[in-house]
Amino acid sequence: MIKTQLARAKKYILKIAYFSYDKLMGTEMYTTFKLFQSGYHNPDYRFEKDQIALIHIPKTAGTSLAKLLSNDPQNRFVLLDIHKPVSLHCSPEEFQYITILRDPIARVWSHYQMVLRYPKGYPYQKYAVQGLEVFLKKTWETRNMMCRYLAGNTQQEPDSQTFEKAIKNISTFYKVLFFENFAKETSDFLTQQDIPFEKIPNERKSKYAQPTEEEKALIAQYNQWDLTIFQRCKNESTNH
């Protein structure tokens, strides 16, 4: 009873603190807090060792992959309907994970374009309309989100320790696919796993203008950890 009351009190205090900070600084910590409490981006979960958790980093074709993995006759795959990072309680050294990596510049640009297209569904639209740089500064999901998800720490700005943990974690993943070669790599994986499929879907595919060199450089400035992780994983994939 006391623990429950303390947990509720802590949640209420955080809610007020985040809301007040947002009012003062013009940020969106309260929005992030609400998402976190609903389960999104929250690493506080558990699954069984004979299961495989999908780490669906936003804008990496995770919706398409989840739809295909749901056909697994053995029902091994979990977290198919939500964005969650690596679990606080299930170390990748002991538990199984699968994910898709995407070039960080393309991922962030896709996120930016999505928010501009669908303003009612995304709380960060008011920043997106002010331009890419404001969007990057105000929206944590556009700053090294891959590093955050792989390390299992979404609520703090990544540093060298976060990066090292992300690298260590992904090195033990059950499978890492790449967005840029999604159709072939996914079909090969499904075949290896004896998961039936007719074709590889491309859910939520959108067309939009590509970023300029200046816009690419701006995104890169805010995603150095992600760029390093992505390139290292691509190199390792090529060498094996």
GROMACS .gro file of C-alpha atoms in nm, residues 1-236:
model
  236
    1MET     CA    1   0.000   0.000   0.000
    2ILE     CA    2   0.274   0.247   0.100
    3LYS     CA    3   0.481   0.159  -0.209
    4THR     CA    4   0.179   0.216  -0.431
    5GLN     CA    5   0.110   0.554  -0.272
    6LEU     CA    6   0.475   0.657  -0.308
    7ALA     CA    7   0.477   0.554  -0.673
    8ARG     CA    8   0.165   0.759  -0.741
    9ALA     CA    9   0.311   1.057  -0.556
   10LYS     CA   10   0.635   1.033  -0.755
   11LYS     CA   11   0.440   1.015  -1.081
   12TYR     CA   12   0.236   1.321  -0.985
   13ILE     CA   13   0.543   1.521  -0.883
   14LEU     CA   14   0.719   1.434  -1.210
   15LYS     CA   15   0.410   1.532  -1.405
   16ILE     CA   16   0.398   1.875  -1.241
   17ALA     CA   17   0.775   1.921  -1.271
   18TYR     CA   18   0.784   1.836  -1.642
   19PHE     CA   19   0.479   2.049  -1.716
   20SER     CA   20   0.633   2.348  -1.534
   21TYR     CA   21   0.971   2.302  -1.704
   22ASP     CA   22   0.802   2.294  -2.045
   23LYS     CA   23   0.619   2.617  -1.972
   24LEU     CA   24   0.943   2.785  -1.871
   25MET     CA   25   1.179   2.645  -2.135
   26GLY     CA   26   0.947   2.573  -2.427
   27THR     CA   27   1.030   2.201  -2.435
   28GLU     CA   28   0.816   1.885  -2.461
   29MET     CA   29   0.926   1.682  -2.158
   30TYR     CA   30   0.565   1.648  -2.040
   31THR     CA   31   0.462   1.498  -2.373
   32THR     CA   32   0.752   1.255  -2.350
   33PHE     CA   33   0.655   1.170  -1.993
   34LYS     CA   34   0.299   1.086  -2.101
   35LEU     CA   35   0.428   0.863  -2.381
   36PHE     CA   36   0.666   0.694  -2.138
   37GLN     CA   37   0.386   0.621  -1.893
   38SER     CA   38   0.173   0.472  -2.170
   39GLY     CA   39   0.452   0.226  -2.250
   40TYR     CA   40   0.615   0.396  -2.548
   41HIS     CA   41   0.995   0.435  -2.526
   42ASN     CA   42   0.984   0.269  -2.182
   43PRO     CA   43   1.256   0.010  -2.103
   44ASP     CA   44   1.079  -0.116  -1.790
   45TYR     CA   45   0.944  -0.449  -1.920
   46ARG     CA   46   1.023  -0.821  -1.921
   47PHE     CA   47   0.993  -1.116  -2.156
   48GLU     CA   48   1.092  -1.483  -2.157
   49LYS     CA   49   1.428  -1.623  -2.267
   50ASP     CA   50   1.268  -1.835  -2.539
   51GLN     CA   51   1.112  -1.522  -2.692
   52ILE     CA   52   1.268  -1.264  -2.923
   53ALA     CA   53   1.192  -0.896  -2.863
   54LEU     CA   54   1.160  -0.659  -3.158
   55ILE     CA   55   1.335  -0.330  -3.089
   56HIS     CA   56   1.138  -0.108  -3.325
   57ILE     CA   57   1.331   0.215  -3.363
   58PRO     CA   58   1.082   0.458  -3.523
   59LYS     CA   59   1.101   0.508  -3.900
   60THR     CA   60   1.299   0.192  -3.972
   61ALA     CA   61   1.029  -0.028  -4.138
   62GLY     CA   62   0.950  -0.189  -3.803
   63THR     CA   63   0.576  -0.191  -3.881
   64SER     CA   64   0.639  -0.403  -4.189
   65LEU     CA   65   0.870  -0.639  -4.001
   66ALA     CA   66   0.627  -0.676  -3.711
   67LYS     CA   67   0.349  -0.775  -3.951
   68LEU     CA   68   0.570  -1.048  -4.098
   69LEU     CA   69   0.698  -1.176  -3.762
   70SER     CA   70   0.342  -1.210  -3.635
   71ASN     CA   71   0.308  -1.506  -3.873
   72ASP     CA   72   0.570  -1.706  -3.686
   73PRO     CA   73   0.414  -2.049  -3.615
   74GLN     CA   74   0.609  -2.069  -3.288
   75ASN     CA   75   0.496  -1.724  -3.166
   76ARG     CA   76   0.849  -1.639  -3.056
   77PHE     CA   77   0.847  -1.268  -3.133
   78VAL     CA   78   0.720  -1.006  -2.889
   79LEU     CA   79   0.681  -0.624  -2.875
   80LEU     CA   80   0.537  -0.621  -3.225
   81ASP     CA   81   0.295  -0.334  -3.168
   82ILE     CA   82   0.494  -0.075  -2.974
   83HIS     CA   83   0.817   0.124  -2.976
   84LYS     CA   84   1.036   0.005  -2.689
   85PRO     CA   85   1.411   0.013  -2.629
   86VAL     CA   86   1.622  -0.268  -2.486
   87SER     CA   87   1.479  -0.380  -2.152
   88LEU     CA   88   1.626  -0.274  -1.819
   89HIS     CA   89   1.566  -0.625  -1.691
   90CYS     CA   90   1.657  -0.847  -1.988
   91SER     CA   91   2.021  -0.809  -2.084
   92PRO     CA   92   2.100  -0.882  -2.451
   93GLU     CA   93   2.375  -1.110  -2.323
   94GLU     CA   94   2.104  -1.342  -2.186
   95PHE     CA   95   1.793  -1.252  -2.386
   96GLN     CA   96   1.724  -1.236  -2.759
   97TYR     CA   97   1.658  -0.920  -2.961
   98ILE     CA   98   1.604  -0.829  -3.325
   99THR     CA   99   1.606  -0.482  -3.482
  100ILE     CA  100   1.637  -0.284  -3.804
  101LEU     CA  101   1.899  -0.013  -3.844
  102ARG     CA  102   1.859   0.277  -4.086
  103ASP     CA  103   2.097   0.549  -4.193
  104PRO     CA  104   2.045   0.806  -3.915
  105ILE     CA  105   2.023   1.103  -4.151
  106ALA     CA  106   1.753   0.933  -4.359
  107ARG     CA  107   1.570   0.820  -4.044
  108VAL     CA  108   1.556   1.167  -3.890
  109TRP     CA  109   1.459   1.328  -4.220
  110SER     CA  110   1.175   1.076  -4.259
  111HIS     CA  111   1.059   1.154  -3.904
  112TYR     CA  112   1.067   1.527  -3.978
  113GLN     CA  113   0.864   1.486  -4.296
  114MET     CA  114   0.610   1.263  -4.119
  115VAL     CA  115   0.546   1.523  -3.850
  116LEU     CA  116   0.502   1.794  -4.112
  117ARG     CA  117   0.248   1.581  -4.302
  118TYR     CA  118   0.039   1.470  -4.005
  119PRO     CA  119   0.024   1.759  -3.755
  120LYS     CA  120  -0.274   1.628  -3.556
  121GLY     CA  121  -0.103   1.304  -3.465
  122TYR     CA  122   0.232   1.437  -3.347
  123PRO     CA  123   0.293   1.682  -3.061
  124TYR     CA  124   0.618   1.815  -3.209
  125GLN     CA  125   0.458   1.965  -3.519
  126LYS     CA  126   0.477   2.316  -3.375
  127TYR     CA  127   0.856   2.281  -3.380
  128ALA     CA  128   0.873   2.117  -3.721
  129VAL     CA  129   0.700   2.413  -3.888
  130GLN     CA  130   0.970   2.640  -3.746
  131GLY     CA  131   1.234   2.454  -3.944
  132LEU     CA  132   1.464   2.158  -3.916
  133GLU     CA  133   1.707   2.309  -3.666
  134VAL     CA  134   1.434   2.399  -3.416
  135PHE     CA  135   1.285   2.051  -3.461
  136LEU     CA  136   1.621   1.889  -3.384
  137LYS     CA  137   1.678   2.102  -3.077
  138LYS     CA  138   1.331   2.047  -2.931
  139THR     CA  139   1.257   1.685  -3.025
  140TRP     CA  140   1.466   1.424  -2.843
  141GLU     CA  141   1.349   1.148  -3.080
  142THR     CA  142   1.562   1.309  -3.352
  143ARG     CA  143   1.884   1.309  -3.148
  144ASN     CA  144   2.074   0.978  -3.136
  145MET     CA  145   1.758   0.772  -3.091
  146MET     CA  146   1.929   0.457  -3.216
  147CYS     CA  147   2.190   0.489  -2.942
  148ARG     CA  148   1.919   0.551  -2.680
  149TYR     CA  149   1.713   0.248  -2.789
  150LEU     CA  150   2.005   0.007  -2.809
  151ALA     CA  151   2.139   0.116  -2.471
  152GLY     CA  152   1.796   0.102  -2.307
  153ASN     CA  153   1.810   0.463  -2.190
  154THR     CA  154   1.572   0.693  -2.376
  155GLN     CA  155   1.531   0.982  -2.135
  156GLN     CA  156   1.887   1.114  -2.117
  157GLU     CA  157   2.111   1.264  -2.383
  158PRO     CA  158   2.358   0.992  -2.489
  159ASP     CA  159   2.724   1.015  -2.393
  160SER     CA  160   3.027   0.790  -2.439
  161GLN     CA  161   2.898   0.542  -2.179
  162THR     CA  162   2.560   0.520  -2.353
  163PHE     CA  163   2.739   0.464  -2.682
  164GLU     CA  164   2.958   0.185  -2.545
  165LYS     CA  165   2.658   0.013  -2.392
  166ALA     CA  166   2.467   0.038  -2.720
  167ILE     CA  167   2.759  -0.117  -2.910
  168LYS     CA  168   2.796  -0.394  -2.655
  169ASN     CA  169   2.424  -0.472  -2.661
  170ILE     CA  170   2.377  -0.486  -3.036
  171SER     CA  171   2.683  -0.709  -3.077
  172THR     CA  172   2.482  -0.986  -2.907
  173PHE     CA  173   2.150  -0.934  -3.091
  174TYR     CA  174   1.980  -1.238  -3.241
  175LYS     CA  175   1.949  -1.053  -3.572
  176VAL     CA  176   2.021  -0.707  -3.711
  177LEU     CA  177   1.859  -0.611  -4.042
  178PHE     CA  178   1.926  -0.300  -4.249
  179PHE     CA  179   1.655  -0.075  -4.386
  180GLU     CA  180   1.849  -0.006  -4.704
  181ASN     CA  181   1.835  -0.375  -4.800
  182PHE     CA  182   1.513  -0.457  -4.617
  183ALA     CA  183   1.335  -0.675  -4.874
  184LYS     CA  184   1.620  -0.918  -4.938
  185GLU     CA  185   1.750  -0.941  -4.582
  186THR     CA  186   1.401  -0.987  -4.440
  187SER     CA  187   1.299  -1.253  -4.691
  188ASP     CA  188   1.623  -1.441  -4.620
  189PHE     CA  189   1.564  -1.421  -4.247
  190LEU     CA  190   1.201  -1.535  -4.270
  191THR     CA  191   1.304  -1.829  -4.485
  192GLN     CA  192   1.574  -1.929  -4.234
  193GLN     CA  193   1.322  -1.907  -3.951
  194ASP     CA  194   1.052  -2.103  -4.138
  195ILE     CA  195   0.810  -1.812  -4.115
  196PRO     CA  196   0.561  -1.813  -4.407
  197PHE     CA  197   0.520  -1.502  -4.622
  198GLU     CA  198   0.394  -1.415  -4.969
  199LYS     CA  199   0.573  -1.084  -5.021
  200ILE     CA  200   0.758  -0.824  -4.821
  201PRO     CA  201   0.519  -0.534  -4.750
  202ASN     CA  202   0.624  -0.172  -4.739
  203GLU     CA  203   0.393  -0.019  -4.480
  204ARG     CA  204   0.359   0.358  -4.455
  205LYS     CA  205   0.583   0.432  -4.751
  206SER     CA  206   0.584   0.802  -4.829
  207LYS     CA  207   0.730   1.026  -5.097
  208TYR     CA  208   0.899   1.353  -5.010
  209ALA     CA  209   1.187   1.572  -5.123
  210GLN     CA  210   1.533   1.464  -5.017
  211PRO     CA  211   1.739   1.679  -4.778
  212THR     CA  212   1.995   1.924  -4.906
  213GLU     CA  213   2.360   1.886  -4.817
  214GLU     CA  214   2.317   2.158  -4.554
  215GLU     CA  215   2.021   1.975  -4.401
  216LYS     CA  216   2.215   1.649  -4.398
  217ALA     CA  217   2.503   1.819  -4.219
  218LEU     CA  218   2.265   1.966  -3.962
  219ILE     CA  219   2.110   1.627  -3.885
  220ALA     CA  220   2.456   1.472  -3.862
  221GLN     CA  221   2.558   1.737  -3.608
  222TYR     CA  222   2.288   1.610  -3.370
  223ASN     CA  223   2.339   1.238  -3.439
  224GLN     CA  224   2.710   1.162  -3.413
  225TRP     CA  225   2.664   0.860  -3.187
  226ASP     CA  226   2.401   0.710  -3.418
  227LEU     CA  227   2.615   0.765  -3.725
  228THR     CA  228   2.908   0.587  -3.563
  229ILE     CA  229   2.693   0.294  -3.450
  230PHE     CA  230   2.535   0.259  -3.792
  231GLN     CA  231   2.863   0.266  -3.980
  232ARG     CA  232   3.027   0.020  -3.743
  233CYS     CA  233   2.737  -0.223  -3.774
  234LYS     CA  234   2.736  -0.190  -4.152
  235ASN     CA  235   3.109  -0.261  -4.165
  236GLU     CA  236   3.073  -0.568  -3.945
   0.00000   0.00000   0.00000
